[in-house]
Amino acid sequence: MNTFDSLLKTQPSLNLQQTGQWFVIRCTPDPYTSERFNIGVAGMDANGVRHAKVMEDPGRLKCLYGESAANIIALAHVAKRCALAGEGSPSTQIEFADPSPFYNSNLPEFLNAAFEQQVTAAIPIKEADARTRIDDDGALRLVSDCIRKTLQLAAEEILTDTPFLSFDTPRGKRSVYAPFVTRDAVGTLKSTDYGAETVRTHLMDAVLDMEFAARFGKKQRQGLFILRPPMPKEKEAQQIDRALDTVLFRAHPILHVEMESTVDALAERVIEWANAA
């Protein structure tokens, strides 16, 4: 696998075509101290396709900011939305650095390497039972691949080209995370493979996204699909239960919710929902 250093040092003097631009997303949690650190990376490839990767869990930030670390993660989540929509920084606490070119690499590969190198606060605290986690983007890739395998060409009737839909509103253009769209429905997907507070924030965003997309997209049905991988620790699982209940109990009854522990099963639920009259 290419490292960030090798990708970054590839120069145009080697007669290689520039394949896009990227930038760092920085955060200033406390304006009084002016301390800044990197919370993510984003970019756009030569075809105009945008990608972004930001911190998803407080992790090491808890050591510095305690419970306020969750607010930083929320800012990172908003910054990602703006970067993917091609919008400017959403807050004076967030800075989008000047973009730089990259060469001879696809954007997701480059950003993954850049994230590991530049966003050191995201390095997880090692645990004895460390395991590979599935974030929202990873869950969407897995479920989308399963849908394509099942439906083949017909999968494009459900899956959007980009997981973000943009709408013109009285307050300007707004984007929401909605990777599943049919003639009369709009749906989204979330993973619970985070800390409980992050899960709660992501689910609340999902509920609001669906309400917004249904209203401005004139859709009659809304869907929220949740991938819940098994949790090795009972305490962690109980915290996720409470986060789910806190949000879903208050969601509007029109929101159709499905939750499965495996990718195949969740993909089946998405297909069934999409095919419903």
PDB file of C-alpha atoms in Angstrom:
ATOM      1  CA  MET A   1       0.000   0.000   0.000  1.00  0.00           C
ATOM      2  CA  ASN A   2       1.262   3.483  -0.812  1.00  0.00           C
ATOM      3  CA  THR A   3       2.187   5.641   2.146  1.00  0.00           C
ATOM      4  CA  PHE A   4       1.201   9.278   2.461  1.00  0.00           C
ATOM      5  CA  ASP A   5       4.822  10.389   2.091  1.00  0.00           C
ATOM      6  CA  SER A   6       5.278   8.454  -1.162  1.00  0.00           C
ATOM      7  CA  LEU A   7       1.998   9.755  -2.563  1.00  0.00           C
ATOM      8  CA  LEU A   8       2.772  13.336  -1.602  1.00  0.00           C
ATOM      9  CA  LYS A   9       6.320  13.292  -2.966  1.00  0.00           C
ATOM     10  CA  THR A  10       5.233  12.192  -6.433  1.00  0.00           C
ATOM     11  CA  GLN A  11       6.000  15.288  -8.527  1.00  0.00           C
ATOM     12  CA  PRO A  12       4.727  16.466 -11.928  1.00  0.00           C
ATOM     13  CA  SER A  13       8.330  16.450 -13.167  1.00  0.00           C
ATOM     14  CA  LEU A  14       7.835  12.696 -13.576  1.00  0.00           C
ATOM     15  CA  ASN A  15       5.308  13.484 -16.337  1.00  0.00           C
ATOM     16  CA  LEU A  16       2.438  12.194 -14.204  1.00  0.00           C
ATOM     17  CA  GLN A  17      -0.952  13.814 -14.429  1.00  0.00           C
ATOM     18  CA  GLN A  18      -2.393  15.676 -11.465  1.00  0.00           C
ATOM     19  CA  THR A  19      -5.341  13.628 -10.222  1.00  0.00           C
ATOM     20  CA  GLY A  20      -6.917  16.071  -7.807  1.00  0.00           C
ATOM     21  CA  GLN A  21      -6.543  18.451  -4.889  1.00  0.00           C
ATOM     22  CA  TRP A  22      -6.796  17.922  -1.152  1.00  0.00           C
ATOM     23  CA  PHE A  23      -6.767  19.973   2.045  1.00  0.00           C
ATOM     24  CA  VAL A  24      -6.592  19.577   5.807  1.00  0.00           C
ATOM     25  CA  ILE A  25      -9.527  20.400   8.097  1.00  0.00           C
ATOM     26  CA  ARG A  26      -8.402  22.082  11.333  1.00  0.00           C
ATOM     27  CA  CYS A  27     -10.260  22.894  14.528  1.00  0.00           C
ATOM     28  CA  THR A  28      -9.730  25.564  17.197  1.00  0.00           C
ATOM     29  CA  PRO A  29     -11.797  24.253  20.142  1.00  0.00           C
ATOM     30  CA  ASP A  30     -11.011  27.196  22.427  1.00  0.00           C
ATOM     31  CA  PRO A  31     -10.570  30.595  20.704  1.00  0.00           C
ATOM     32  CA  TYR A  32      -8.967  31.988  23.863  1.00  0.00           C
ATOM     33  CA  THR A  33      -6.022  29.588  23.715  1.00  0.00           C
ATOM     34  CA  SER A  34      -5.885  29.500  19.887  1.00  0.00           C
ATOM     35  CA  GLU A  35      -4.776  25.864  20.047  1.00  0.00           C
ATOM     36  CA  ARG A  36      -5.375  24.169  16.701  1.00  0.00           C
ATOM     37  CA  PHE A  37      -5.193  20.575  15.567  1.00  0.00           C
ATOM     38  CA  ASN A  38      -6.188  18.590  12.504  1.00  0.00           C
ATOM     39  CA  ILE A  39      -9.536  16.817  12.615  1.00  0.00           C
ATOM     40  CA  GLY A  40      -9.840  15.621   9.038  1.00  0.00           C
ATOM     41  CA  VAL A  41      -8.899  15.768   5.371  1.00  0.00           C
ATOM     42  CA  ALA A  42     -10.935  16.326   2.223  1.00  0.00           C
ATOM     43  CA  GLY A  43     -10.452  16.735  -1.495  1.00  0.00           C
ATOM     44  CA  MET A  44     -11.779  16.538  -5.014  1.00  0.00           C
ATOM     45  CA  ASP A  45     -10.544  14.373  -7.876  1.00  0.00           C
ATOM     46  CA  ALA A  46     -10.130  15.348 -11.523  1.00  0.00           C
ATOM     47  CA  ASN A  47     -13.747  14.362 -12.250  1.00  0.00           C
ATOM     48  CA  GLY A  48     -15.129  16.677  -9.586  1.00  0.00           C
ATOM     49  CA  VAL A  49     -15.984  13.865  -7.157  1.00  0.00           C
ATOM     50  CA  ARG A  50     -15.478  14.880  -3.533  1.00  0.00           C
ATOM     51  CA  HIS A  51     -14.447  12.776  -0.558  1.00  0.00           C
ATOM     52  CA  ALA A  52     -13.731  13.608   3.071  1.00  0.00           C
ATOM     53  CA  LYS A  53     -12.607  11.782   6.177  1.00  0.00           C
ATOM     54  CA  VAL A  54     -12.837  13.235   9.683  1.00  0.00           C
ATOM     55  CA  MET A  55     -12.527  12.088  13.275  1.00  0.00           C
ATOM     56  CA  GLU A  56     -15.530  10.012  14.311  1.00  0.00           C
ATOM     57  CA  ASP A  57     -14.825   9.196  17.967  1.00  0.00           C
ATOM     58  CA  PRO A  58     -13.386  11.417  20.742  1.00  0.00           C
ATOM     59  CA  GLY A  59     -10.632   8.909  21.575  1.00  0.00           C
ATOM     60  CA  ARG A  60      -7.544  10.801  22.727  1.00  0.00           C
ATOM     61  CA  LEU A  61      -9.419  14.118  22.757  1.00  0.00           C
ATOM     62  CA  LYS A  62     -11.127  13.045  25.983  1.00  0.00           C
ATOM     63  CA  CYS A  63      -7.779  13.299  27.742  1.00  0.00           C
ATOM     64  CA  LEU A  64      -7.592  17.000  26.827  1.00  0.00           C
ATOM     65  CA  TYR A  65     -11.195  18.166  26.668  1.00  0.00           C
ATOM     66  CA  GLY A  66     -13.213  15.688  28.709  1.00  0.00           C
ATOM     67  CA  GLU A  67     -16.894  15.608  27.802  1.00  0.00           C
ATOM     68  CA  SER A  68     -16.404  18.623  25.514  1.00  0.00           C
ATOM     69  CA  ALA A  69     -14.609  16.282  23.105  1.00  0.00           C
ATOM     70  CA  ALA A  70     -18.032  15.216  21.816  1.00  0.00           C
ATOM     71  CA  ASN A  71     -18.622  18.801  20.637  1.00  0.00           C
ATOM     72  CA  ILE A  72     -15.412  18.679  18.606  1.00  0.00           C
ATOM     73  CA  ILE A  73     -16.579  15.479  16.919  1.00  0.00           C
ATOM     74  CA  ALA A  74     -19.903  17.154  16.132  1.00  0.00           C
ATOM     75  CA  LEU A  75     -18.016  20.049  14.517  1.00  0.00           C
ATOM     76  CA  ALA A  76     -15.961  17.569  12.502  1.00  0.00           C
ATOM     77  CA  HIS A  77     -19.147  15.913  11.274  1.00  0.00           C
ATOM     78  CA  VAL A  78     -20.577  19.255  10.110  1.00  0.00           C
ATOM     79  CA  ALA A  79     -17.261  20.170   8.477  1.00  0.00           C
ATOM     80  CA  LYS A  80     -17.332  16.906   6.517  1.00  0.00           C
ATOM     81  CA  ARG A  81     -20.790  17.689   5.201  1.00  0.00           C
ATOM     82  CA  CYS A  82     -19.682  21.130   4.033  1.00  0.00           C
ATOM     83  CA  ALA A  83     -16.524  19.775   2.401  1.00  0.00           C
ATOM     84  CA  LEU A  84     -18.490  17.121   0.504  1.00  0.00           C
ATOM     85  CA  ALA A  85     -20.977  19.730  -0.656  1.00  0.00           C
ATOM     86  CA  GLY A  86     -18.201  22.059  -1.846  1.00  0.00           C
ATOM     87  CA  GLU A  87     -19.169  24.665   0.734  1.00  0.00           C
ATOM     88  CA  GLY A  88     -16.919  26.807   2.916  1.00  0.00           C
ATOM     89  CA  SER A  89     -16.100  26.366   6.592  1.00  0.00           C
ATOM     90  CA  PRO A  90     -19.246  26.119   8.735  1.00  0.00           C
ATOM     91  CA  SER A  91     -17.755  27.831  11.798  1.00  0.00           C
ATOM     92  CA  THR A  92     -15.033  30.200  12.952  1.00  0.00           C
ATOM     93  CA  GLN A  93     -13.712  27.230  14.918  1.00  0.00           C
ATOM     94  CA  ILE A  94     -13.168  25.251  11.707  1.00  0.00           C
ATOM     95  CA  GLU A  95     -10.533  26.050   9.096  1.00  0.00           C
ATOM     96  CA  PHE A  96     -10.281  24.580   5.616  1.00  0.00           C
ATOM     97  CA  ALA A  97      -6.580  24.875   4.736  1.00  0.00           C
ATOM     98  CA  ASP A  98      -5.464  25.941   1.266  1.00  0.00           C
ATOM     99  CA  PRO A  99      -5.733  23.016  -1.175  1.00  0.00           C
ATOM    100  CA  SER A 100      -2.685  21.237  -2.565  1.00  0.00           C
ATOM    101  CA  PRO A 101      -2.421  18.961  -5.616  1.00  0.00           C
ATOM    102  CA  PHE A 102      -1.740  15.245  -5.515  1.00  0.00           C
ATOM    103  CA  TYR A 103      -0.549  12.976  -8.311  1.00  0.00           C
ATOM    104  CA  ASN A 104      -0.893   9.430  -9.571  1.00  0.00           C
ATOM    105  CA  SER A 105      -3.370   8.251  -6.943  1.00  0.00           C
ATOM    106  CA  ASN A 106      -7.113   7.893  -6.512  1.00  0.00           C
ATOM    107  CA  LEU A 107      -8.644  10.269  -3.991  1.00  0.00           C
ATOM    108  CA  PRO A 108      -9.942   7.769  -1.383  1.00  0.00           C
ATOM    109  CA  GLU A 109      -6.553   6.038  -1.227  1.00  0.00           C
ATOM    110  CA  PHE A 110      -4.733   9.344  -0.885  1.00  0.00           C
ATOM    111  CA  LEU A 111      -7.074  10.675   1.815  1.00  0.00           C
ATOM    112  CA  ASN A 112      -6.825   7.477   3.859  1.00  0.00           C
ATOM    113  CA  ALA A 113      -3.038   7.793   3.874  1.00  0.00           C
ATOM    114  CA  ALA A 114      -3.183  11.532   4.550  1.00  0.00           C
ATOM    115  CA  PHE A 115      -5.620  11.029   7.427  1.00  0.00           C
ATOM    116  CA  GLU A 116      -3.315   8.565   9.165  1.00  0.00           C
ATOM    117  CA  GLN A 117      -0.370  10.938   8.789  1.00  0.00           C
ATOM    118  CA  GLN A 118      -2.039  14.283   9.482  1.00  0.00           C
ATOM    119  CA  VAL A 119      -4.816  13.576  12.001  1.00  0.00           C
ATOM    120  CA  THR A 120      -2.749  12.192  14.853  1.00  0.00           C
ATOM    121  CA  ALA A 121      -5.485  12.835  17.419  1.00  0.00           C
ATOM    122  CA  ALA A 122      -7.502  10.096  15.708  1.00  0.00           C
ATOM    123  CA  ILE A 123      -4.931   7.405  16.507  1.00  0.00           C
ATOM    124  CA  PRO A 124      -6.935   5.029  18.717  1.00  0.00           C
ATOM    125  CA  ILE A 125      -5.925   4.180  22.234  1.00  0.00           C
ATOM    126  CA  LYS A 126      -4.791   0.573  22.020  1.00  0.00           C
ATOM    127  CA  GLU A 127      -6.874  -2.011  23.796  1.00  0.00           C
ATOM    128  CA  ALA A 128      -6.182  -5.663  24.432  1.00  0.00           C
ATOM    129  CA  ASP A 129      -9.295  -6.645  22.486  1.00  0.00           C
ATOM    130  CA  ALA A 130      -8.824  -4.143  19.662  1.00  0.00           C
ATOM    131  CA  ARG A 131     -10.826  -5.024  16.545  1.00  0.00           C
ATOM    132  CA  THR A 132     -11.558  -3.558  13.163  1.00  0.00           C
ATOM    133  CA  ARG A 133     -14.529  -1.238  13.409  1.00  0.00           C
ATOM    134  CA  ILE A 134     -17.043  -0.431  10.672  1.00  0.00           C
ATOM    135  CA  ASP A 135     -17.774   3.280  10.384  1.00  0.00           C
ATOM    136  CA  ASP A 136     -20.668   4.845   8.459  1.00  0.00           C
ATOM    137  CA  ASP A 137     -18.749   5.059   5.186  1.00  0.00           C
ATOM    138  CA  GLY A 138     -17.523   1.484   5.515  1.00  0.00           C
ATOM    139  CA  ALA A 139     -21.019   0.242   6.313  1.00  0.00           C
ATOM    140  CA  LEU A 140     -22.411   2.002   3.247  1.00  0.00           C
ATOM    141  CA  ARG A 141     -19.735   0.491   0.999  1.00  0.00           C
ATOM    142  CA  LEU A 142     -20.427  -3.005   2.285  1.00  0.00           C
ATOM    143  CA  VAL A 143     -24.210  -2.726   2.042  1.00  0.00           C
ATOM    144  CA  SER A 144     -24.050  -1.060  -1.386  1.00  0.00           C
ATOM    145  CA  ASP A 145     -21.775  -3.806  -2.711  1.00  0.00           C
ATOM    146  CA  CYS A 146     -24.209  -6.425  -1.441  1.00  0.00           C
ATOM    147  CA  ILE A 147     -27.147  -4.633  -3.078  1.00  0.00           C
ATOM    148  CA  ARG A 148     -25.259  -4.448  -6.387  1.00  0.00           C
ATOM    149  CA  LYS A 149     -24.396  -8.130  -6.177  1.00  0.00           C
ATOM    150  CA  THR A 150     -28.060  -8.999  -5.617  1.00  0.00           C
ATOM    151  CA  LEU A 151     -29.739  -6.589  -8.032  1.00  0.00           C
ATOM    152  CA  GLN A 152     -26.892  -6.036 -10.512  1.00  0.00           C
ATOM    153  CA  LEU A 153     -27.851  -3.182 -12.878  1.00  0.00           C
ATOM    154  CA  ALA A 154     -31.154  -2.635 -11.073  1.00  0.00           C
ATOM    155  CA  ALA A 155     -29.197  -1.532  -7.996  1.00  0.00           C
ATOM    156  CA  GLU A 156     -28.807   1.903  -9.583  1.00  0.00           C
ATOM    157  CA  GLU A 157     -32.546   2.393  -9.066  1.00  0.00           C
ATOM    158  CA  ILE A 158     -31.816   2.521  -5.319  1.00  0.00           C
ATOM    159  CA  LEU A 159     -28.236   3.740  -4.922  1.00  0.00           C
ATOM    160  CA  THR A 160     -27.334   7.344  -5.655  1.00  0.00           C
ATOM    161  CA  ASP A 161     -24.142   8.399  -7.447  1.00  0.00           C
ATOM    162  CA  THR A 162     -23.102  10.304  -4.339  1.00  0.00           C
ATOM    163  CA  PRO A 163     -24.446   9.729  -0.809  1.00  0.00           C
ATOM    164  CA  PHE A 164     -25.210  13.436  -0.451  1.00  0.00           C
ATOM    165  CA  LEU A 165     -28.300  15.088  -1.911  1.00  0.00           C
ATOM    166  CA  SER A 166     -28.388  18.862  -2.335  1.00  0.00           C
ATOM    167  CA  PHE A 167     -31.502  21.024  -2.228  1.00  0.00           C
ATOM    168  CA  ASP A 168     -32.140  24.703  -2.822  1.00  0.00           C
ATOM    169  CA  THR A 169     -33.857  26.177   0.223  1.00  0.00           C
ATOM    170  CA  PRO A 170     -34.919  29.696   1.268  1.00  0.00           C
ATOM    171  CA  ARG A 171     -31.664  29.795   3.247  1.00  0.00           C
ATOM    172  CA  GLY A 172     -29.459  28.632   0.390  1.00  0.00           C
ATOM    173  CA  LYS A 173     -28.248  25.241  -0.783  1.00  0.00           C
ATOM    174  CA  ARG A 174     -28.214  22.488   1.837  1.00  0.00           C
ATOM    175  CA  SER A 175     -26.901  18.919   1.605  1.00  0.00           C
ATOM    176  CA  VAL A 176     -28.008  15.812   3.489  1.00  0.00           C
ATOM    177  CA  TYR A 177     -26.675  12.259   3.702  1.00  0.00           C
ATOM    178  CA  ALA A 178     -29.177  10.160   1.737  1.00  0.00           C
ATOM    179  CA  PRO A 179     -27.580   7.257  -0.200  1.00  0.00           C
ATOM    180  CA  PHE A 180     -30.869   5.454  -0.969  1.00  0.00           C
ATOM    181  CA  VAL A 181     -33.430   7.150  -3.216  1.00  0.00           C
ATOM    182  CA  THR A 182     -36.428   5.776  -5.117  1.00  0.00           C
ATOM    183  CA  ARG A 183     -39.354   7.392  -6.885  1.00  0.00           C
ATOM    184  CA  ASP A 184     -41.267   7.979  -3.652  1.00  0.00           C
ATOM    185  CA  ALA A 185     -38.732   7.337  -0.884  1.00  0.00           C
ATOM    186  CA  VAL A 186     -35.445   8.491   0.583  1.00  0.00           C
ATOM    187  CA  GLY A 187     -33.255   6.518   2.972  1.00  0.00           C
ATOM    188  CA  THR A 188     -29.993   6.631   4.871  1.00  0.00           C
ATOM    189  CA  LEU A 189     -27.648   4.244   6.666  1.00  0.00           C
ATOM    190  CA  LYS A 190     -25.731   4.440   9.936  1.00  0.00           C
ATOM    191  CA  SER A 191     -23.387   2.183  11.864  1.00  0.00           C
ATOM    192  CA  THR A 192     -23.443   1.780  15.638  1.00  0.00           C
ATOM    193  CA  ASP A 193     -19.758   0.854  15.706  1.00  0.00           C
ATOM    194  CA  TYR A 194     -18.800   4.023  17.583  1.00  0.00           C
ATOM    195  CA  GLY A 195     -18.957   5.327  21.108  1.00  0.00           C
ATOM    196  CA  ALA A 196     -22.480   5.819  22.458  1.00  0.00           C
ATOM    197  CA  GLU A 197     -22.384   9.622  22.261  1.00  0.00           C
ATOM    198  CA  THR A 198     -21.225   9.523  18.645  1.00  0.00           C
ATOM    199  CA  VAL A 199     -23.977   7.030  17.793  1.00  0.00           C
ATOM    200  CA  ARG A 200     -26.567   9.318  19.361  1.00  0.00           C
ATOM    201  CA  THR A 201     -25.304  12.317  17.382  1.00  0.00           C
ATOM    202  CA  HIS A 202     -25.165  10.389  14.094  1.00  0.00           C
ATOM    203  CA  LEU A 203     -28.682   9.007  14.542  1.00  0.00           C
ATOM    204  CA  MET A 204     -30.117  12.409  15.370  1.00  0.00           C
ATOM    205  CA  ASP A 205     -28.489  13.786  12.222  1.00  0.00           C
ATOM    206  CA  ALA A 206     -29.994  10.902  10.255  1.00  0.00           C
ATOM    207  CA  VAL A 207     -33.501  11.556  11.574  1.00  0.00           C
ATOM    208  CA  LEU A 208     -33.261  15.254  10.704  1.00  0.00           C
ATOM    209  CA  ASP A 209     -31.719  14.483   7.302  1.00  0.00           C
ATOM    210  CA  MET A 210     -34.626  12.230   6.386  1.00  0.00           C
ATOM    211  CA  GLU A 211     -37.236  14.761   7.467  1.00  0.00           C
ATOM    212  CA  PHE A 212     -35.474  17.435   5.433  1.00  0.00           C
ATOM    213  CA  ALA A 213     -34.946  15.270   2.334  1.00  0.00           C
ATOM    214  CA  ALA A 214     -38.533  14.045   2.344  1.00  0.00           C
ATOM    215  CA  ARG A 215     -39.851  17.594   2.610  1.00  0.00           C
ATOM    216  CA  PHE A 216     -37.678  19.253  -0.026  1.00  0.00           C
ATOM    217  CA  GLY A 217     -37.433  16.168  -2.247  1.00  0.00           C
ATOM    218  CA  LYS A 218     -41.195  15.600  -2.079  1.00  0.00           C
ATOM    219  CA  LYS A 219     -40.823  11.982  -0.954  1.00  0.00           C
ATOM    220  CA  GLN A 220     -43.622  10.123   0.801  1.00  0.00           C
ATOM    221  CA  ARG A 221     -41.472   7.565   2.633  1.00  0.00           C
ATOM    222  CA  GLN A 222     -38.356   7.757   4.799  1.00  0.00           C
ATOM    223  CA  GLY A 223     -35.986   4.958   5.788  1.00  0.00           C
ATOM    224  CA  LEU A 224     -33.214   4.611   8.361  1.00  0.00           C
ATOM    225  CA  PHE A 225     -31.085   1.461   8.161  1.00  0.00           C
ATOM    226  CA  ILE A 226     -28.751   0.671  11.036  1.00  0.00           C
ATOM    227  CA  LEU A 227     -25.850  -1.768  10.964  1.00  0.00           C
ATOM    228  CA  ARG A 228     -25.184  -2.954  14.483  1.00  0.00           C
ATOM    229  CA  PRO A 229     -22.142  -5.239  14.645  1.00  0.00           C
ATOM    230  CA  PRO A 230     -21.912  -7.399  17.788  1.00  0.00           C
ATOM    231  CA  MET A 231     -20.285  -5.601  20.710  1.00  0.00           C
ATOM    232  CA  PRO A 232     -17.689  -7.632  22.646  1.00  0.00           C
ATOM    233  CA  LYS A 233     -18.351  -5.747  25.883  1.00  0.00           C
ATOM    234  CA  GLU A 234     -21.751  -5.890  27.575  1.00  0.00           C
ATOM    235  CA  LYS A 235     -21.380  -2.419  29.076  1.00  0.00           C
ATOM    236  CA  GLU A 236     -20.619  -0.958  25.656  1.00  0.00           C
ATOM    237  CA  ALA A 237     -23.644  -2.728  24.171  1.00  0.00           C
ATOM    238  CA  GLN A 238     -25.906  -1.334  26.898  1.00  0.00           C
ATOM    239  CA  GLN A 239     -24.664   2.188  26.224  1.00  0.00           C
ATOM    240  CA  ILE A 240     -25.460   1.765  22.535  1.00  0.00           C
ATOM    241  CA  ASP A 241     -28.938   0.493  23.473  1.00  0.00           C
ATOM    242  CA  ARG A 242     -29.588   3.674  25.434  1.00  0.00           C
ATOM    243  CA  ALA A 243     -28.312   5.867  22.605  1.00  0.00           C
ATOM    244  CA  LEU A 244     -30.600   4.107  20.119  1.00  0.00           C
ATOM    245  CA  ASP A 245     -33.602   4.388  22.390  1.00  0.00           C
ATOM    246  CA  THR A 246     -32.961   8.062  23.119  1.00  0.00           C
ATOM    247  CA  VAL A 247     -33.196   8.988  19.442  1.00  0.00           C
ATOM    248  CA  LEU A 248     -35.539   6.434  17.882  1.00  0.00           C
ATOM    249  CA  PHE A 249     -38.166   6.782  20.601  1.00  0.00           C
ATOM    250  CA  ARG A 250     -38.586  10.424  19.574  1.00  0.00           C
ATOM    251  CA  ALA A 251     -38.445   9.888  15.806  1.00  0.00           C
ATOM    252  CA  HIS A 252     -41.588  10.531  13.769  1.00  0.00           C
ATOM    253  CA  PRO A 253     -43.640   7.346  13.117  1.00  0.00           C
ATOM    254  CA  ILE A 254     -43.316   7.934   9.364  1.00  0.00           C
ATOM    255  CA  LEU A 255     -39.626   7.009   9.607  1.00  0.00           C
ATOM    256  CA  HIS A 256     -39.175   3.330   8.720  1.00  0.00           C
ATOM    257  CA  VAL A 257     -36.338   1.874  10.815  1.00  0.00           C
ATOM    258  CA  GLU A 258     -34.514  -1.415  10.252  1.00  0.00           C
ATOM    259  CA  MET A 259     -31.564  -2.697  12.279  1.00  0.00           C
ATOM    260  CA  GLU A 260     -29.465  -5.786  11.560  1.00  0.00           C
ATOM    261  CA  SER A 261     -26.170  -7.178  12.815  1.00  0.00           C
ATOM    262  CA  THR A 262     -24.950  -8.398   9.406  1.00  0.00           C
ATOM    263  CA  VAL A 263     -24.394  -6.637   6.095  1.00  0.00           C
ATOM    264  CA  ASP A 264     -26.317  -9.209   4.034  1.00  0.00           C
ATOM    265  CA  ALA A 265     -29.403  -8.972   6.219  1.00  0.00           C
ATOM    266  CA  LEU A 266     -29.384  -5.169   6.203  1.00  0.00           C
ATOM    267  CA  ALA A 267     -28.998  -5.083   2.417  1.00  0.00           C
ATOM    268  CA  GLU A 268     -32.083  -7.311   2.145  1.00  0.00           C
ATOM    269  CA  ARG A 269     -34.030  -4.873   4.321  1.00  0.00           C
ATOM    270  CA  VAL A 270     -33.021  -1.969   2.078  1.00  0.00           C
ATOM    271  CA  ILE A 271     -34.151  -3.843  -1.035  1.00  0.00           C
ATOM    272  CA  GLU A 272     -37.480  -4.806   0.547  1.00  0.00           C
ATOM    273  CA  TRP A 273     -38.086  -1.211   1.612  1.00  0.00           C
ATOM    274  CA  ALA A 274     -37.206   0.136  -1.835  1.00  0.00           C
ATOM    275  CA  ASN A 275     -39.576  -2.311  -3.535  1.00  0.00           C
ATOM    276  CA  ALA A 276     -42.505  -1.565  -1.225  1.00  0.00           C
ATOM    277  CA  ALA A 277     -45.443   0.075  -2.937  1.00  0.00           C
TER     278      ALA A 277
END
